[in-house]
Amino acid sequence: MQLSEIYRPGSLGLSIEIFPPKTAEGDAALWENIERLAQFRPAFISCTYGAGGSTRDRTTELCCGIKSRFNIPATAHFTCLGGTVYELRRWLEQARASGIANIMALRGDPPAGQTGFRAVAGGLTYANELVKLIHDEFPEFGIGVAGYPEVHQEAPNADTDLDNLKRKVDAGADAVFTQLFFENANFFAFRERYDAAGIPVPLVPGIMPILNFAQIKRITGMCRAVLPEALSERLEAVQDDKEAQFQVGVDFAVEQCRELLDAGVPGIHFYVLNRSQACEAILRALDYSPAVI
Ligand SMILES: Cc1cc2nc3c(=O)[nH]c(=O)nc-3n(C[C@H](O)[C@H](O)[C@H](O)COP(=O)(O)OP(=O)(O)OC[C@H]3O[C@@H](n4cnc5c(N)ncnc54)[C@H](O)[C@@H]3O)c2cc1C
């Protein structure tokens, strides 16, 4: 299903994001987890593209498996770091031939160890350029882009960041998926500014269920998402108990999603870190059923 068809009044667009595992065991575990999530019939499952363009073929391969094994539309993430413009076109041609429905068009983060973003020579510098390439030359794809309720870490300020987001939508994006966040107030303030800027496509919040405290501190540190003090305290109080941390994460995500749903978000994009258990628990607590919520 193309992104432009997913978000309709009266229904909730559920999407799930996974990443390519590095080992055969990781692959086997991932397919088991996807099978469990498939029962919720997500509108699509997306697969990330490794930092620095490191998972080129794995992303396409996993997207093909999602479609062929579960008949769930696949969205491939793709970044400007995928190569020169010539190479980006070749990859997009392959993705089109593989039946991938949508592309999440991103600039990409530099590979581990490299500070600062460096564009590929003969390549693209910003995601809006990738959106334009896809929109102009590969109109079969729906296009998703990233948005930052708490401002992208390299943006000089929130207004510039919003202008950049608008540029991606003007170039042809069909929906915006946010960076993970835990502070709904920041999302709501961002949505007000987004609406005031007249950005006309669905704004879908990105939710990451917390699996454990150490991991979420690392992740929020990298993407600079705010971890609310009250949530940190709840996690800190159970820092020697993995199961309790997991439960705090699920309970928090249920509260967070309920508030977002009450505020009329068009969908939720779950960053599940290749694990189904927390997402399943959250969707059950929300009484999620595929068509309508
Ligand atoms: C939903 C989602 C999925 C993601 N999936 C992946 C993935 O699969 N692989 C991966 O490597 N990373 C992924 N990322 C991370 C993403 O690549 C990084 O956040 C990256 O640093 C920025 O990507 P972008 O597409 O938002 O870039 P852009 O929109 O290009 O923005 C990058 C920075 O440049 C600024 N900017 C944009 N355009 C201009 C311009 N014309 N002039 C000046 N400044 C400008 C922006 O404000 C921002 O600070 C994902 C992020 C999200 C939210």
Coordinates of C-alpha atoms and ligand atoms in Angstrom, one line a residue:
M1 CA 0.0 0.0 0.0
Q2 CA 1.3 3.4 -0.9
L3 CA 1.7 5.9 1.9
S4 CA -0.8 8.3 0.3
E5 CA -3.5 5.6 0.7
I6 CA -2.8 4.7 4.4
Y7 CA -3.8 7.6 6.5
R8 CA -7.6 8.0 6.3
P9 CA -10.1 9.5 8.8
G10 CA -11.4 6.8 11.2
S11 CA -8.5 4.5 10.9
L12 CA -5.1 4.4 12.4
G13 CA -2.0 3.8 10.2
L14 CA 0.2 1.3 12.2
S15 CA 3.7 0.9 11.0
I16 CA 6.7 -0.9 12.3
E17 CA 10.4 -0.3 11.8
I18 CA 13.1 -2.9 11.9
F19 CA 16.8 -3.0 11.0
P20 CA 18.9 -5.6 9.2
P21 CA 20.5 -8.0 11.7
K22 CA 24.2 -8.7 11.4
T23 CA 24.1 -12.5 11.9
A24 CA 22.1 -15.5 10.7
E25 CA 20.8 -16.0 14.3
G26 CA 19.6 -12.4 14.3
D27 CA 17.8 -12.9 11.0
A28 CA 16.0 -16.0 12.3
A29 CA 14.9 -14.2 15.4
L30 CA 13.8 -11.2 13.4
W31 CA 11.5 -13.3 11.2
E32 CA 9.9 -14.9 14.3
N33 CA 9.3 -11.4 15.7
I34 CA 7.9 -10.1 12.5
E35 CA 5.5 -13.1 12.3
R36 CA 4.2 -12.1 15.8
L37 CA 3.8 -8.5 14.7
A38 CA 2.2 -9.5 11.4
Q39 CA -1.0 -10.6 13.3
F40 CA -1.7 -6.8 13.8
R41 CA -1.7 -6.3 10.0
P42 CA 0.5 -3.2 10.0
A43 CA 0.0 -0.9 7.0
F44 CA 3.6 -1.4 6.3
I45 CA 6.9 -2.6 7.8
S46 CA 9.9 -0.5 7.1
C47 CA 13.6 -1.6 7.1
T48 CA 16.4 0.8 7.8
Y49 CA 19.4 1.5 5.6
G50 CA 22.6 1.1 7.6
A51 CA 24.6 4.2 8.6
G52 CA 27.0 5.2 5.8
G53 CA 25.0 3.1 3.3
S54 CA 26.3 -0.2 4.8
T55 CA 23.2 -2.4 4.2
R56 CA 22.4 -1.7 0.6
D57 CA 21.3 -5.2 -0.4
R58 CA 20.2 -6.4 3.0
T59 CA 17.5 -3.7 3.2
T60 CA 16.0 -4.7 -0.2
E61 CA 16.3 -8.4 0.7
L62 CA 14.4 -8.0 4.0
C63 CA 11.8 -5.8 2.3
C64 CA 11.2 -8.5 -0.3
G65 CA 10.9 -11.1 2.5
I66 CA 8.3 -9.0 4.4
K67 CA 6.2 -8.8 1.3
S68 CA 6.5 -12.4 0.1
R69 CA 6.3 -14.1 3.5
F70 CA 3.6 -12.0 5.1
N71 CA 2.0 -10.1 2.3
I72 CA 2.6 -6.8 4.2
P73 CA 3.7 -3.8 2.2
A74 CA 7.4 -2.9 2.7
T75 CA 9.0 0.4 3.0
A76 CA 12.7 0.6 2.3
H77 CA 14.8 3.3 4.0
F78 CA 17.3 4.9 1.7
T79 CA 19.9 7.6 2.3
C80 CA 21.9 10.1 0.3
L81 CA 24.9 8.1 1.5
G82 CA 23.9 5.2 -0.8
G83 CA 26.3 6.5 -3.5
T84 CA 26.6 8.8 -6.4
V85 CA 23.4 9.9 -8.1
Y86 CA 24.0 7.2 -10.7
E87 CA 24.2 4.6 -8.0
L88 CA 21.2 5.9 -6.2
R89 CA 19.2 5.6 -9.4
R90 CA 20.4 1.9 -9.9
W91 CA 19.3 1.0 -6.3
L92 CA 15.9 2.7 -6.8
E93 CA 15.4 0.7 -10.0
Q94 CA 16.2 -2.5 -8.1
A95 CA 13.8 -1.6 -5.3
R96 CA 11.1 -0.8 -7.9
A97 CA 11.6 -4.2 -9.6
S98 CA 11.4 -5.9 -6.2
G99 CA 7.9 -4.5 -5.6
I100 CA 8.8 -2.2 -2.7
A101 CA 5.9 0.2 -2.1
N102 CA 7.5 3.1 -0.4
I103 CA 10.8 4.7 0.2
M104 CA 11.8 6.5 3.5
A105 CA 14.0 9.2 2.0
L106 CA 16.8 10.3 4.3
R107 CA 20.0 12.1 4.3
G108 CA 21.6 9.5 6.6
D109 CA 24.0 9.6 9.5
P110 CA 27.7 9.2 9.1
P111 CA 29.2 5.8 9.9
A112 CA 30.4 5.1 13.5
G113 CA 33.6 6.9 14.2
Q114 CA 33.2 9.7 11.6
T115 CA 32.3 13.1 13.0
G116 CA 30.1 15.3 10.8
F117 CA 28.2 14.5 7.7
R118 CA 30.2 14.3 4.4
A119 CA 28.2 14.0 1.2
V120 CA 29.4 11.4 -1.4
A121 CA 31.2 13.0 -4.3
G122 CA 28.7 13.1 -7.2
G123 CA 25.9 12.4 -4.7
L124 CA 23.3 14.3 -2.8
T125 CA 23.6 16.5 0.3
Y126 CA 20.2 16.8 1.8
A127 CA 17.1 14.6 1.9
N128 CA 15.0 17.0 0.0
E129 CA 17.2 16.4 -3.1
L130 CA 16.6 12.6 -2.7
V131 CA 12.9 13.2 -2.4
K132 CA 13.0 15.2 -5.6
L133 CA 14.9 12.5 -7.4
I134 CA 12.4 9.8 -6.4
H135 CA 9.4 12.0 -7.0
D136 CA 10.5 13.0 -10.5
E137 CA 12.0 9.7 -11.7
F138 CA 10.3 7.0 -9.6
P139 CA 6.7 8.2 -9.2
E140 CA 5.5 4.6 -8.3
F141 CA 6.9 5.0 -4.8
G142 CA 5.2 6.6 -1.9
I143 CA 7.8 8.8 -0.1
G144 CA 8.2 9.2 3.7
V145 CA 10.6 11.7 5.3
A146 CA 11.9 12.3 8.8
G147 CA 10.7 15.1 11.1
Y148 CA 12.1 16.3 14.4
P149 CA 9.7 17.4 17.2
E150 CA 12.8 18.2 19.4
V151 CA 14.8 19.7 16.5
H152 CA 17.5 17.9 14.5
Q153 CA 20.8 18.0 16.2
E154 CA 22.6 19.9 13.4
A155 CA 19.8 22.5 12.8
P156 CA 20.7 26.0 14.1
N157 CA 17.2 26.5 15.3
A158 CA 13.6 25.1 15.2
D159 CA 12.4 27.5 12.5
T160 CA 15.2 26.5 10.1
D161 CA 14.6 22.9 10.8
L162 CA 10.9 23.3 10.0
D163 CA 11.7 25.2 6.8
N164 CA 13.9 22.2 5.8
L165 CA 11.1 19.8 6.6
K166 CA 8.7 21.8 4.5
R167 CA 11.2 21.7 1.6
K168 CA 11.1 17.9 1.7
V169 CA 7.3 17.9 1.6
D170 CA 7.3 20.5 -1.2
A171 CA 9.7 18.2 -3.1
G172 CA 7.1 15.4 -3.0
A173 CA 7.0 13.6 0.3
D174 CA 3.6 11.9 1.2
A175 CA 4.1 11.6 5.0
V176 CA 6.4 12.7 7.8
F177 CA 7.6 10.2 10.4
T178 CA 9.0 11.7 13.6
Q179 CA 12.2 10.9 15.4
L180 CA 11.4 9.0 18.6
F181 CA 10.3 11.2 21.5
F182 CA 8.9 10.6 25.0
E183 CA 7.6 14.1 25.8
N184 CA 4.2 14.4 24.1
A185 CA 4.1 18.1 24.9
N186 CA 7.1 18.6 22.6
F187 CA 5.3 16.7 19.8
F188 CA 2.1 18.8 20.3
A189 CA 4.0 22.1 20.1
F190 CA 5.8 20.8 17.0
R191 CA 2.5 19.8 15.4
E192 CA 1.1 23.3 16.0
R193 CA 4.0 24.8 14.2
Y194 CA 3.8 22.2 11.5
D195 CA 0.1 23.0 10.9
A196 CA 0.7 26.7 11.0
A197 CA 3.4 26.3 8.3
G198 CA 0.7 24.7 6.1
I199 CA 2.5 21.4 5.7
P200 CA -0.3 19.3 4.2
V201 CA 0.8 15.7 4.7
P202 CA 0.2 13.3 7.7
L203 CA 2.5 13.8 10.6
V204 CA 3.1 10.4 12.2
P205 CA 4.7 10.1 15.7
G206 CA 7.6 7.7 16.1
I207 CA 7.4 5.7 19.3
M208 CA 10.2 3.6 20.8
P209 CA 9.1 1.1 23.5
I210 CA 11.8 1.2 26.2
L211 CA 13.4 -2.3 26.6
N212 CA 16.0 -1.3 29.1
F213 CA 17.3 1.8 30.8
A214 CA 20.9 1.6 29.7
Q215 CA 20.0 1.1 26.1
I216 CA 17.5 4.0 26.0
K217 CA 19.9 6.4 27.7
R218 CA 22.4 5.5 24.9
I219 CA 19.8 6.0 22.1
T220 CA 18.4 9.2 23.5
G221 CA 21.9 10.5 23.9
M222 CA 22.6 9.9 20.2
C223 CA 19.5 11.5 18.8
R224 CA 19.1 14.0 21.7
A225 CA 15.5 13.0 22.5
V226 CA 14.4 14.3 25.9
L227 CA 13.9 11.6 28.5
P228 CA 11.4 13.0 31.0
E229 CA 12.7 13.1 34.5
A230 CA 9.7 11.3 35.9
L231 CA 10.3 8.4 33.4
S232 CA 14.0 8.3 34.2
E233 CA 13.2 8.1 37.9
R234 CA 10.7 5.2 37.3
L235 CA 13.4 3.4 35.4
E236 CA 16.2 4.2 37.8
A237 CA 14.1 2.8 40.7
V238 CA 14.2 -0.6 39.0
Q239 CA 17.6 -0.5 37.4
D240 CA 18.6 -3.9 38.7
D241 CA 15.5 -5.6 37.4
K242 CA 15.3 -6.1 33.6
E243 CA 11.7 -7.3 33.7
A244 CA 10.5 -4.4 35.7
Q245 CA 12.3 -2.0 33.3
F246 CA 10.5 -3.6 30.4
Q247 CA 7.2 -3.2 32.2
V248 CA 7.9 0.5 33.0
G249 CA 8.6 0.9 29.3
V250 CA 5.4 -0.7 28.2
D251 CA 3.3 1.1 30.7
F252 CA 4.8 4.5 29.7
A253 CA 4.3 3.8 25.9
V254 CA 0.7 2.8 26.5
E255 CA 0.1 6.1 28.4
Q256 CA 2.0 8.0 25.7
C257 CA 0.1 6.4 22.8
R258 CA -3.3 6.8 24.5
E259 CA -2.7 10.6 24.7
L260 CA -1.5 10.8 21.1
L261 CA -4.5 8.8 19.9
D262 CA -6.9 11.0 21.9
A263 CA -5.2 14.0 20.2
G264 CA -6.0 12.5 16.8
V265 CA -2.7 11.4 15.3
P266 CA -3.1 9.6 12.0
G267 CA -0.9 6.7 12.8
I268 CA 1.9 5.4 15.0
H269 CA 5.3 4.3 13.7
F270 CA 6.9 1.9 16.2
Y271 CA 10.7 1.6 16.5
V272 CA 10.6 -2.0 17.8
L273 CA 14.4 -2.7 17.7
N274 CA 13.6 -6.1 16.0
R275 CA 11.7 -7.3 19.1
S276 CA 8.0 -7.8 19.1
Q277 CA 7.1 -8.4 22.7
A278 CA 6.8 -4.8 23.9
C279 CA 4.9 -3.6 20.8
E280 CA 2.5 -6.6 21.1
A281 CA 1.8 -5.7 24.8
I282 CA 1.3 -2.1 23.9
L283 CA -1.1 -2.8 21.0
R284 CA -3.1 -5.3 23.2
A285 CA -3.4 -2.7 26.0
L286 CA -4.6 -0.2 23.4
D287 CA -7.2 -2.7 22.1
Y288 CA -5.7 -2.1 18.7
S289 CA -7.5 -3.8 15.8
P290 CA -6.1 -3.5 12.3
A291 CA -8.8 -1.4 10.5
V292 CA -10.2 1.0 13.0
I293 CA -9.2 2.2 16.5
Ligands
LIG1 C1 11.8 8.0 10.7 C2 13.3 8.0 10.6 C3 14.0 7.0 9.9 C4 15.4 7.0 9.8 N1 16.0 5.9 9.1 C5 17.4 6.0 8.9 C6 18.0 5.0 8.2 O1 17.4 4.0 7.7 N2 19.4 5.1 8.0 C7 20.1 6.1 8.5 O2 21.3 6.2 8.3 N3 19.5 7.1 9.2 C8 18.2 7.1 9.4 N4 17.5 8.1 10.2 C9 18.4 9.1 10.8 C10 18.6 10.3 9.8 O3 19.4 9.8 8.7 C11 19.4 11.3 10.6 O4 18.6 11.9 11.5 C12 20.1 12.4 9.7 O5 21.0 13.1 10.6 C13 19.2 13.4 9.1 O6 18.4 12.8 8.1 P1 17.3 13.7 7.4 O7 16.7 12.8 6.3 O8 16.3 14.2 8.4 O9 18.1 14.9 6.7 P2 17.8 16.3 6.1 O10 16.3 16.5 6.0 O11 18.6 16.5 4.9 O12 18.3 17.3 7.3 C14 19.7 17.1 7.8 C15 20.1 18.4 8.5 O13 20.3 19.4 7.5 C16 19.4 20.5 7.6 N5 19.0 20.8 6.2 C17 18.2 20.1 5.5 N6 18.1 20.7 4.2 C18 18.9 21.8 4.3 C19 19.3 22.7 3.3 N7 18.8 22.7 2.1 N8 20.2 23.7 3.7 C20 20.7 23.7 4.9 N9 20.4 22.8 5.9 C21 19.5 21.8 5.6 C22 18.3 20.0 8.5 O14 17.7 21.0 9.3 C23 19.0 19.0 9.4 O15 19.7 19.7 10.5 C24 16.1 8.1 10.4 C25 15.5 9.1 11.1 C26 14.1 9.0 11.2 C27 13.4 10.1 12.0

